[in-house]
Amino acid sequence: MIRSILARPLTAAAFAPFGDVIEVTGEPDKIINQTMCGRYHDRATLDFSDGRAGLSVFDAKARQLPYTLDLVERHPKGSQAFIPLNNVQMLVTVAQDLGDAPGKIHAFISQPGQAINLHRGTWHGVLAPLETQGQYIVVDRIAQDDNLEEHWFEDPWTITAIDNVAASTHGS
């Protein structure tokens, strides 16, 4: 059976149940550095049950739309932030936790300048830069024990995009 999801633009309001959108919007919270820099303060809630925050660099291969989503994962012991280094759009797929399984799948496409922080325990697809390879700074929990659970779908999802999102992912 083919199941499909329509990806929509990533917005803070639509993404709030799953995490934080990290971006420059509105007026800065503070003006610093001799009035030459606006600070947009505390834009993500980092949440770790134990361990410490770690900073890693990921180098991910490009994905294309339509995209087949056959796996989601979650990190029950810590949030996970993805901060693009090269302004590549990314496909972000998420679902709320229904205990031991993901709930309804939601799909978003980020715009250049947007980063995300996934709440602890949020089911999500793998890192999926669109059209070109993407490099990311990732902030997540570092500890000795495992913090990864996977869920494979018996019937995968096909993700497509609404016209204005699809056009922006193809450089139009």
JSON list of C-alpha atoms in Angstrom, two decimals:
[
{"chain": "A", "resi": 1, "resn": "MET", "atom": "CA", "xyz": [0.00, 0.00, 0.00]},
{"chain": "A", "resi": 2, "resn": "ILE", "atom": "CA", "xyz": [1.28, 3.47, -0.90]},
{"chain": "A", "resi": 3, "resn": "ARG", "atom": "CA", "xyz": [0.78, 6.14, 1.72]},
{"chain": "A", "resi": 4, "resn": "SER", "atom": "CA", "xyz": [1.67, 9.75, 0.99]},
{"chain": "A", "resi": 5, "resn": "ILE", "atom": "CA", "xyz": [2.38, 12.91, 2.93]},
{"chain": "A", "resi": 6, "resn": "LEU", "atom": "CA", "xyz": [2.53, 16.45, 1.61]},
{"chain": "A", "resi": 7, "resn": "ALA", "atom": "CA", "xyz": [5.51, 18.38, 3.02]},
{"chain": "A", "resi": 8, "resn": "ARG", "atom": "CA", "xyz": [4.84, 21.99, 3.95]},
{"chain": "A", "resi": 9, "resn": "PRO", "atom": "CA", "xyz": [7.07, 24.93, 4.83]},
{"chain": "A", "resi": 10, "resn": "LEU", "atom": "CA", "xyz": [8.78, 24.72, 8.20]},
{"chain": "A", "resi": 11, "resn": "THR", "atom": "CA", "xyz": [7.29, 27.27, 10.63]},
{"chain": "A", "resi": 12, "resn": "ALA", "atom": "CA", "xyz": [7.77, 27.66, 14.37]},
{"chain": "A", "resi": 13, "resn": "ALA", "atom": "CA", "xyz": [4.03, 27.33, 15.05]},
{"chain": "A", "resi": 14, "resn": "ALA", "atom": "CA", "xyz": [3.53, 24.15, 13.01]},
{"chain": "A", "resi": 15, "resn": "PHE", "atom": "CA", "xyz": [6.71, 22.54, 14.38]},
{"chain": "A", "resi": 16, "resn": "ALA", "atom": "CA", "xyz": [6.14, 23.47, 18.07]},
{"chain": "A", "resi": 17, "resn": "PRO", "atom": "CA", "xyz": [4.73, 20.06, 19.16]},
{"chain": "A", "resi": 18, "resn": "PHE", "atom": "CA", "xyz": [7.95, 18.40, 17.94]},
{"chain": "A", "resi": 19, "resn": "GLY", "atom": "CA", "xyz": [10.68, 20.91, 18.71]},
{"chain": "A", "resi": 20, "resn": "ASP", "atom": "CA", "xyz": [12.04, 24.39, 18.10]},
{"chain": "A", "resi": 21, "resn": "VAL", "atom": "CA", "xyz": [12.73, 26.22, 14.84]},
{"chain": "A", "resi": 22, "resn": "ILE", "atom": "CA", "xyz": [15.95, 28.16, 15.32]},
{"chain": "A", "resi": 23, "resn": "GLU", "atom": "CA", "xyz": [16.07, 31.26, 13.12]},
{"chain": "A", "resi": 24, "resn": "VAL", "atom": "CA", "xyz": [16.43, 35.01, 13.08]},
{"chain": "A", "resi": 25, "resn": "THR", "atom": "CA", "xyz": [12.93, 36.49, 13.26]},
{"chain": "A", "resi": 26, "resn": "GLY", "atom": "CA", "xyz": [11.60, 39.71, 14.73]},
{"chain": "A", "resi": 27, "resn": "GLU", "atom": "CA", "xyz": [13.71, 42.07, 16.76]},
{"chain": "A", "resi": 28, "resn": "PRO", "atom": "CA", "xyz": [16.80, 40.78, 18.60]},
{"chain": "A", "resi": 29, "resn": "ASP", "atom": "CA", "xyz": [16.52, 40.18, 22.34]},
{"chain": "A", "resi": 30, "resn": "LYS", "atom": "CA", "xyz": [19.75, 42.09, 22.96]},
{"chain": "A", "resi": 31, "resn": "ILE", "atom": "CA", "xyz": [22.14, 44.29, 21.02]},
{"chain": "A", "resi": 32, "resn": "ILE", "atom": "CA", "xyz": [25.76, 43.35, 21.79]},
{"chain": "A", "resi": 33, "resn": "ASN", "atom": "CA", "xyz": [29.33, 43.73, 20.49]},
{"chain": "A", "resi": 34, "resn": "GLN", "atom": "CA", "xyz": [29.46, 47.51, 20.44]},
{"chain": "A", "resi": 35, "resn": "THR", "atom": "CA", "xyz": [25.95, 47.69, 18.89]},
{"chain": "A", "resi": 36, "resn": "MET", "atom": "CA", "xyz": [27.09, 45.66, 15.85]},
{"chain": "A", "resi": 37, "resn": "CYS", "atom": "CA", "xyz": [25.31, 42.37, 16.65]},
{"chain": "A", "resi": 38, "resn": "GLY", "atom": "CA", "xyz": [21.76, 41.37, 17.46]},
{"chain": "A", "resi": 39, "resn": "ARG", "atom": "CA", "xyz": [21.48, 38.44, 19.85]},
{"chain": "A", "resi": 40, "resn": "TYR", "atom": "CA", "xyz": [18.42, 36.20, 19.40]},
{"chain": "A", "resi": 41, "resn": "HIS", "atom": "CA", "xyz": [18.66, 34.62, 22.83]},
{"chain": "A", "resi": 42, "resn": "ASP", "atom": "CA", "xyz": [17.89, 31.09, 23.97]},
{"chain": "A", "resi": 43, "resn": "ARG", "atom": "CA", "xyz": [16.05, 29.87, 20.84]},
{"chain": "A", "resi": 44, "resn": "ALA", "atom": "CA", "xyz": [16.03, 26.13, 21.68]},
{"chain": "A", "resi": 45, "resn": "THR", "atom": "CA", "xyz": [15.34, 24.03, 24.76]},
{"chain": "A", "resi": 46, "resn": "LEU", "atom": "CA", "xyz": [18.17, 21.54, 25.11]},
{"chain": "A", "resi": 47, "resn": "ASP", "atom": "CA", "xyz": [16.94, 18.67, 27.30]},
{"chain": "A", "resi": 48, "resn": "PHE", "atom": "CA", "xyz": [19.09, 15.77, 28.48]},
{"chain": "A", "resi": 49, "resn": "SER", "atom": "CA", "xyz": [18.15, 13.20, 31.11]},
{"chain": "A", "resi": 50, "resn": "ASP", "atom": "CA", "xyz": [21.83, 12.74, 31.93]},
{"chain": "A", "resi": 51, "resn": "GLY", "atom": "CA", "xyz": [25.18, 12.89, 30.16]},
{"chain": "A", "resi": 52, "resn": "ARG", "atom": "CA", "xyz": [26.33, 16.16, 28.64]},
{"chain": "A", "resi": 53, "resn": "ALA", "atom": "CA", "xyz": [25.72, 18.31, 25.58]},
{"chain": "A", "resi": 54, "resn": "GLY", "atom": "CA", "xyz": [28.06, 17.46, 22.73]},
{"chain": "A", "resi": 55, "resn": "LEU", "atom": "CA", "xyz": [28.74, 19.25, 19.47]},
{"chain": "A", "resi": 56, "resn": "SER", "atom": "CA", "xyz": [29.36, 17.14, 16.36]},
{"chain": "A", "resi": 57, "resn": "VAL", "atom": "CA", "xyz": [29.59, 17.82, 12.63]},
{"chain": "A", "resi": 58, "resn": "PHE", "atom": "CA", "xyz": [27.51, 15.68, 10.23]},
{"chain": "A", "resi": 59, "resn": "ASP", "atom": "CA", "xyz": [28.12, 15.43, 6.47]},
{"chain": "A", "resi": 60, "resn": "ALA", "atom": "CA", "xyz": [24.95, 14.05, 4.86]},
{"chain": "A", "resi": 61, "resn": "LYS", "atom": "CA", "xyz": [24.28, 12.94, 1.29]},
{"chain": "A", "resi": 62, "resn": "ALA", "atom": "CA", "xyz": [21.50, 14.62, -0.67]},
{"chain": "A", "resi": 63, "resn": "ARG", "atom": "CA", "xyz": [17.98, 13.22, -0.86]},
{"chain": "A", "resi": 64, "resn": "GLN", "atom": "CA", "xyz": [15.32, 13.91, -3.50]},
{"chain": "A", "resi": 65, "resn": "LEU", "atom": "CA", "xyz": [11.56, 14.42, -3.58]},
{"chain": "A", "resi": 66, "resn": "PRO", "atom": "CA", "xyz": [9.51, 12.36, -3.77]},
{"chain": "A", "resi": 67, "resn": "TYR", "atom": "CA", "xyz": [11.14, 10.73, -0.75]},
{"chain": "A", "resi": 68, "resn": "THR", "atom": "CA", "xyz": [10.38, 7.30, 0.68]},
{"chain": "A", "resi": 69, "resn": "LEU", "atom": "CA", "xyz": [10.13, 7.30, 4.46]},
{"chain": "A", "resi": 70, "resn": "ASP", "atom": "CA", "xyz": [10.51, 3.77, 5.76]},
{"chain": "A", "resi": 71, "resn": "LEU", "atom": "CA", "xyz": [12.24, 4.48, 9.09]},
{"chain": "A", "resi": 72, "resn": "VAL", "atom": "CA", "xyz": [11.90, 6.93, 11.95]},
{"chain": "A", "resi": 73, "resn": "GLU", "atom": "CA", "xyz": [13.99, 7.12, 15.08]},
{"chain": "A", "resi": 74, "resn": "ARG", "atom": "CA", "xyz": [13.89, 8.84, 18.44]},
{"chain": "A", "resi": 75, "resn": "HIS", "atom": "CA", "xyz": [16.24, 9.76, 21.23]},
{"chain": "A", "resi": 76, "resn": "PRO", "atom": "CA", "xyz": [14.43, 9.25, 24.57]},
{"chain": "A", "resi": 77, "resn": "LYS", "atom": "CA", "xyz": [17.27, 10.60, 26.70]},
{"chain": "A", "resi": 78, "resn": "GLY", "atom": "CA", "xyz": [18.03, 13.87, 24.92]},
{"chain": "A", "resi": 79, "resn": "SER", "atom": "CA", "xyz": [17.00, 16.54, 22.47]},
{"chain": "A", "resi": 80, "resn": "GLN", "atom": "CA", "xyz": [18.87, 16.90, 19.19]},
{"chain": "A", "resi": 81, "resn": "ALA", "atom": "CA", "xyz": [19.58, 20.12, 17.27]},
{"chain": "A", "resi": 82, "resn": "PHE", "atom": "CA", "xyz": [20.56, 20.31, 13.57]},
{"chain": "A", "resi": 83, "resn": "ILE", "atom": "CA", "xyz": [22.21, 23.55, 12.45]},
{"chain": "A", "resi": 84, "resn": "PRO", "atom": "CA", "xyz": [23.01, 23.68, 8.70]},
{"chain": "A", "resi": 85, "resn": "LEU", "atom": "CA", "xyz": [26.43, 25.06, 7.81]},
{"chain": "A", "resi": 86, "resn": "ASN", "atom": "CA", "xyz": [25.84, 25.49, 4.08]},
{"chain": "A", "resi": 87, "resn": "ASN", "atom": "CA", "xyz": [22.24, 26.81, 3.82]},
{"chain": "A", "resi": 88, "resn": "VAL", "atom": "CA", "xyz": [20.93, 23.58, 2.31]},
{"chain": "A", "resi": 89, "resn": "GLN", "atom": "CA", "xyz": [17.21, 22.96, 2.69]},
{"chain": "A", "resi": 90, "resn": "MET", "atom": "CA", "xyz": [16.30, 19.82, 4.59]},
{"chain": "A", "resi": 91, "resn": "LEU", "atom": "CA", "xyz": [13.29, 17.57, 4.68]},
{"chain": "A", "resi": 92, "resn": "VAL", "atom": "CA", "xyz": [12.17, 17.23, 8.30]},
{"chain": "A", "resi": 93, "resn": "THR", "atom": "CA", "xyz": [9.79, 14.38, 9.11]},
{"chain": "A", "resi": 94, "resn": "VAL", "atom": "CA", "xyz": [8.42, 14.03, 12.64]},
{"chain": "A", "resi": 95, "resn": "ALA", "atom": "CA", "xyz": [5.71, 12.29, 14.64]},
{"chain": "A", "resi": 96, "resn": "GLN", "atom": "CA", "xyz": [4.54, 12.52, 18.22]},
{"chain": "A", "resi": 97, "resn": "ASP", "atom": "CA", "xyz": [5.28, 9.60, 20.49]},
{"chain": "A", "resi": 98, "resn": "LEU", "atom": "CA", "xyz": [2.40, 7.19, 21.13]},
{"chain": "A", "resi": 99, "resn": "GLY", "atom": "CA", "xyz": [4.39, 5.19, 23.67]},
{"chain": "A", "resi": 100, "resn": "ASP", "atom": "CA", "xyz": [6.30, 2.57, 21.73]},
{"chain": "A", "resi": 101, "resn": "ALA", "atom": "CA", "xyz": [5.36, 3.78, 18.25]},
{"chain": "A", "resi": 102, "resn": "PRO", "atom": "CA", "xyz": [5.15, 6.98, 16.22]},
{"chain": "A", "resi": 103, "resn": "GLY", "atom": "CA", "xyz": [1.83, 8.73, 15.70]},
{"chain": "A", "resi": 104, "resn": "LYS", "atom": "CA", "xyz": [0.76, 10.73, 12.65]},
{"chain": "A", "resi": 105, "resn": "ILE", "atom": "CA", "xyz": [3.68, 11.68, 10.39]},
{"chain": "A", "resi": 106, "resn": "HIS", "atom": "CA", "xyz": [4.26, 15.35, 9.57]},
{"chain": "A", "resi": 107, "resn": "ALA", "atom": "CA", "xyz": [6.72, 16.59, 6.93]},
{"chain": "A", "resi": 108, "resn": "PHE", "atom": "CA", "xyz": [8.33, 20.01, 6.61]},
{"chain": "A", "resi": 109, "resn": "ILE", "atom": "CA", "xyz": [10.89, 21.62, 4.33]},
{"chain": "A", "resi": 110, "resn": "SER", "atom": "CA", "xyz": [13.27, 24.09, 5.92]},
{"chain": "A", "resi": 111, "resn": "GLN", "atom": "CA", "xyz": [14.40, 27.28, 4.25]},
{"chain": "A", "resi": 112, "resn": "PRO", "atom": "CA", "xyz": [17.98, 28.57, 4.23]},
{"chain": "A", "resi": 113, "resn": "GLY", "atom": "CA", "xyz": [18.71, 30.14, 7.60]},
{"chain": "A", "resi": 114, "resn": "GLN", "atom": "CA", "xyz": [16.49, 27.74, 9.56]},
{"chain": "A", "resi": 115, "resn": "ALA", "atom": "CA", "xyz": [17.76, 25.13, 12.01]},
{"chain": "A", "resi": 116, "resn": "ILE", "atom": "CA", "xyz": [15.79, 22.75, 14.22]},
{"chain": "A", "resi": 117, "resn": "ASN", "atom": "CA", "xyz": [15.93, 21.31, 17.70]},
{"chain": "A", "resi": 118, "resn": "LEU", "atom": "CA", "xyz": [13.95, 18.10, 18.17]},
{"chain": "A", "resi": 119, "resn": "HIS", "atom": "CA", "xyz": [12.36, 17.61, 21.59]},
{"chain": "A", "resi": 120, "resn": "ARG", "atom": "CA", "xyz": [13.52, 14.61, 23.58]},
{"chain": "A", "resi": 121, "resn": "GLY", "atom": "CA", "xyz": [11.55, 11.51, 22.49]},
{"chain": "A", "resi": 122, "resn": "THR", "atom": "CA", "xyz": [10.24, 12.98, 19.21]},
{"chain": "A", "resi": 123, "resn": "TRP", "atom": "CA", "xyz": [10.12, 10.41, 16.42]},
{"chain": "A", "resi": 124, "resn": "HIS", "atom": "CA", "xyz": [11.89, 11.77, 13.33]},
{"chain": "A", "resi": 125, "resn": "GLY", "atom": "CA", "xyz": [13.26, 10.75, 9.96]},
{"chain": "A", "resi": 126, "resn": "VAL", "atom": "CA", "xyz": [16.97, 10.61, 9.25]},
{"chain": "A", "resi": 127, "resn": "LEU", "atom": "CA", "xyz": [18.88, 13.74, 8.27]},
{"chain": "A", "resi": 128, "resn": "ALA", "atom": "CA", "xyz": [17.75, 14.53, 4.72]},
{"chain": "A", "resi": 129, "resn": "PRO", "atom": "CA", "xyz": [19.30, 17.53, 2.96]},
{"chain": "A", "resi": 130, "resn": "LEU", "atom": "CA", "xyz": [17.48, 18.21, -0.31]},
{"chain": "A", "resi": 131, "resn": "GLU", "atom": "CA", "xyz": [19.12, 18.31, -3.74]},
{"chain": "A", "resi": 132, "resn": "THR", "atom": "CA", "xyz": [22.71, 18.74, -2.50]},
{"chain": "A", "resi": 133, "resn": "GLN", "atom": "CA", "xyz": [24.97, 17.41, 0.23]},
{"chain": "A", "resi": 134, "resn": "GLY", "atom": "CA", "xyz": [24.58, 19.16, 3.59]},
{"chain": "A", "resi": 135, "resn": "GLN", "atom": "CA", "xyz": [26.91, 19.77, 6.49]},
{"chain": "A", "resi": 136, "resn": "TYR", "atom": "CA", "xyz": [25.42, 20.32, 9.95]},
{"chain": "A", "resi": 137, "resn": "ILE", "atom": "CA", "xyz": [26.48, 21.12, 13.45]},
{"chain": "A", "resi": 138, "resn": "VAL", "atom": "CA", "xyz": [24.55, 18.74, 15.70]},
{"chain": "A", "resi": 139, "resn": "VAL", "atom": "CA", "xyz": [24.08, 19.35, 19.41]},
{"chain": "A", "resi": 140, "resn": "ASP", "atom": "CA", "xyz": [22.91, 16.27, 21.28]},
{"chain": "A", "resi": 141, "resn": "ARG", "atom": "CA", "xyz": [23.41, 14.07, 24.34]},
{"chain": "A", "resi": 142, "resn": "ILE", "atom": "CA", "xyz": [26.78, 12.43, 24.84]},
{"chain": "A", "resi": 143, "resn": "ALA", "atom": "CA", "xyz": [26.92, 9.52, 27.30]},
{"chain": "A", "resi": 144, "resn": "GLN", "atom": "CA", "xyz": [28.11, 5.92, 27.52]},
{"chain": "A", "resi": 145, "resn": "ASP", "atom": "CA", "xyz": [24.69, 4.30, 27.02]},
{"chain": "A", "resi": 146, "resn": "ASP", "atom": "CA", "xyz": [22.54, 4.11, 23.90]},
{"chain": "A", "resi": 147, "resn": "ASN", "atom": "CA", "xyz": [20.00, 6.84, 23.12]},
{"chain": "A", "resi": 148, "resn": "LEU", "atom": "CA", "xyz": [18.51, 5.55, 19.87]},
{"chain": "A", "resi": 149, "resn": "GLU", "atom": "CA", "xyz": [15.27, 3.68, 19.14]},
{"chain": "A", "resi": 150, "resn": "GLU", "atom": "CA", "xyz": [14.17, 2.87, 15.58]},
{"chain": "A", "resi": 151, "resn": "HIS", "atom": "CA", "xyz": [10.76, 2.14, 14.08]},
{"chain": "A", "resi": 152, "resn": "TRP", "atom": "CA", "xyz": [10.54, 0.58, 10.59]},
{"chain": "A", "resi": 153, "resn": "PHE", "atom": "CA", "xyz": [7.23, 1.03, 8.75]},
{"chain": "A", "resi": 154, "resn": "GLU", "atom": "CA", "xyz": [5.66, -2.07, 7.27]},
{"chain": "A", "resi": 155, "resn": "ASP", "atom": "CA", "xyz": [4.15, 0.21, 4.61]},
{"chain": "A", "resi": 156, "resn": "PRO", "atom": "CA", "xyz": [6.52, 3.12, 3.80]},
{"chain": "A", "resi": 157, "resn": "TRP", "atom": "CA", "xyz": [5.34, 6.69, 3.23]},
{"chain": "A", "resi": 158, "resn": "THR", "atom": "CA", "xyz": [6.00, 8.72, 0.09]},
{"chain": "A", "resi": 159, "resn": "ILE", "atom": "CA", "xyz": [6.66, 12.38, 0.78]},
{"chain": "A", "resi": 160, "resn": "THR", "atom": "CA", "xyz": [6.00, 15.02, -1.85]},
{"chain": "A", "resi": 161, "resn": "ALA", "atom": "CA", "xyz": [5.83, 18.80, -1.53]},
{"chain": "A", "resi": 162, "resn": "ILE", "atom": "CA", "xyz": [3.24, 21.46, -2.17]},
{"chain": "A", "resi": 163, "resn": "ASP", "atom": "CA", "xyz": [4.01, 23.50, -5.27]},
{"chain": "A", "resi": 164, "resn": "ASN", "atom": "CA", "xyz": [5.63, 26.52, -3.59]},
{"chain": "A", "resi": 165, "resn": "VAL", "atom": "CA", "xyz": [7.82, 24.32, -1.39]},
{"chain": "A", "resi": 166, "resn": "ALA", "atom": "CA", "xyz": [8.78, 22.00, -4.25]},
{"chain": "A", "resi": 167, "resn": "ALA", "atom": "CA", "xyz": [9.72, 24.95, -6.44]},
{"chain": "A", "resi": 168, "resn": "SER", "atom": "CA", "xyz": [12.01, 26.37, -3.78]},
{"chain": "A", "resi": 169, "resn": "THR", "atom": "CA", "xyz": [13.76, 22.99, -3.38]},
{"chain": "A", "resi": 170, "resn": "HIS", "atom": "CA", "xyz": [14.60, 22.92, -7.07]},
{"chain": "A", "resi": 171, "resn": "GLY", "atom": "CA", "xyz": [16.16, 26.38, -7.21]},
{"chain": "A", "resi": 172, "resn": "SER", "atom": "CA", "xyz": [13.17, 28.07, -8.88]}
]
